[in-house]
C-alpha atoms as one frame of an Amber mdcrd trajectory, in Angstrom:
protein
   6.229  17.729 -13.873   5.163  17.551 -10.234   1.597  18.487  -9.388  -0.215
  18.802  -6.072  -0.252  15.900  -3.655  -3.389  13.931  -3.001  -6.253  15.636
  -1.200  -7.414  14.761   2.304 -10.498  13.057   0.850  -8.308  10.900  -1.396
  -5.964  10.090   1.489  -8.874   8.977   3.665 -10.166   6.712   0.874  -6.710
   5.112   0.507  -6.388   4.646   4.267  -9.819   3.011   4.447  -8.709   0.367
   1.931  -5.393  -0.289   3.723  -7.120  -0.538   7.119  -9.698  -2.949   5.697
  -6.968  -5.499   4.928  -4.676  -4.663   7.862  -7.178  -3.987  10.678  -4.617
  -3.877  13.497  -2.470  -1.258  11.792  -2.661   2.423  11.088  -0.842   3.885
   8.128   1.091   7.052   7.392   1.082   7.932   3.693   3.828   9.585   1.691
   2.745  10.453  -1.836   4.450  11.663  -5.001   2.000  12.731  -7.675   3.174
  13.612 -11.167   1.289  14.102 -14.406   2.055  10.549 -15.570   2.228   8.441
 -12.375   1.437   8.247  -8.678   3.703   6.699  -6.046   2.429   6.178  -2.506
   4.221   4.589   0.453   2.110   3.116   3.251   4.109   3.068   6.517   2.484
   0.802   9.098   2.101   1.490  12.811   0.340  -0.614  15.444  -3.031   0.809
  16.383  -4.004   1.921  19.870  -5.540  -1.412  20.860  -2.357  -3.342  20.033
  -0.207  -1.594  22.647  -1.407  -0.806  26.140  -0.357   1.205  28.071   1.007
   3.660  25.519   4.519   4.808  26.505   4.584   7.587  23.847   1.802  10.018
  22.983   2.883  10.394  19.328   1.173   7.556  17.366   3.883   7.815  14.672
   6.733   7.174  17.130   9.237   4.505  16.007   8.194   2.438  19.010   4.869
   1.702  17.290   6.297   0.841  13.851   5.193  -2.381  12.193   7.553  -2.461
   9.202   6.545  -5.958   8.112   3.189  -4.478   7.020   4.627  -1.590   4.996
   3.803  -1.569   1.320   3.962   0.840  -1.580   2.146   1.380  -4.834   3.070
   2.870  -8.182   0.252   3.649 -10.586   0.603   4.483 -14.259  -2.838   5.596
 -15.534  -4.346   3.413 -18.231  -1.543   0.917 -17.681  -0.425  -0.909 -14.562
  -0.720  -0.654 -10.796   2.276  -2.083  -8.949   1.866  -3.110  -5.323   5.039
  -4.125  -3.515   5.764  -5.237   0.000   7.634  -7.755   2.108   6.486 -11.322
   2.485   8.580 -13.662   4.639  11.674 -11.445   4.181  11.296 -11.289   0.378
  10.243  -8.183  -1.524   7.315  -9.134  -3.744   5.838  -7.074  -6.550   2.346
  -7.451  -7.947   1.627  -6.010 -11.387  -2.114  -5.488 -11.796  -4.292  -4.506
 -14.751  -8.070  -4.958 -14.547  -8.345  -6.945 -17.786  -5.388  -9.280 -17.162
  -4.240 -11.927 -14.715  -2.211 -10.509 -11.828   1.534 -10.948 -12.319   3.740
 -11.666  -9.298   7.512 -11.309  -9.188  10.252 -11.821  -6.622  13.540 -10.081
  -7.413  12.543  -9.907 -11.086  11.523 -13.568 -11.428   7.901 -14.465 -12.133
   6.365 -16.522  -9.317   2.948 -17.922  -8.434   0.687 -16.072  -5.999   2.188
 -16.199  -2.492  -0.093 -17.610   0.190  -1.868 -16.091   2.147  -0.783 -12.487
   1.552  -1.103 -12.710  -2.212  -4.880 -12.717  -1.948  -4.718  -9.643   0.286
  -2.460  -7.707  -2.114  -4.627  -8.639  -5.094  -7.768  -7.480  -3.256  -6.025
  -4.197  -2.383  -5.028  -3.715  -6.041  -8.580  -4.403  -7.261  -9.952  -1.703
  -4.935  -7.143   0.812  -5.508  -7.042   0.732  -9.312 -10.354   2.542  -9.998
  -9.753   4.952  -7.129  -6.312   5.919  -8.448  -7.661   6.163 -11.998  -9.969
   8.935 -10.775  -7.024  10.770  -9.146  -4.938  10.836 -12.302  -6.902  10.038
 -15.471  -4.984   8.775 -18.503
């Protein structure tokens, strides 16, 4: 069953975390919220300081896209938070639970933490998990 999307307050909290780890990007969020999971896509765009002069007034114009910084999350309350994104042309997935060691996979195969972006994704997951747990309690 589909329920309402995330609120503006929740969106701002998510954006603050993404911008903390990707300071030269701005993100556009697309969320799907259901009773048993949340899925959010973070589409990256260069911020105003990265491009000068600005040829387009719309900050979400394709000209400003930074697809190599896109990532998405899937959260299953009381279970696992998945963070996935591209790293050196490979799609990596991080499975995170607060009480367990982070689990990385590349095309279904378990791998060790990728350097240096693995630390960044794990830090994002640590901050997102409690925030998402408040959005959709188990």
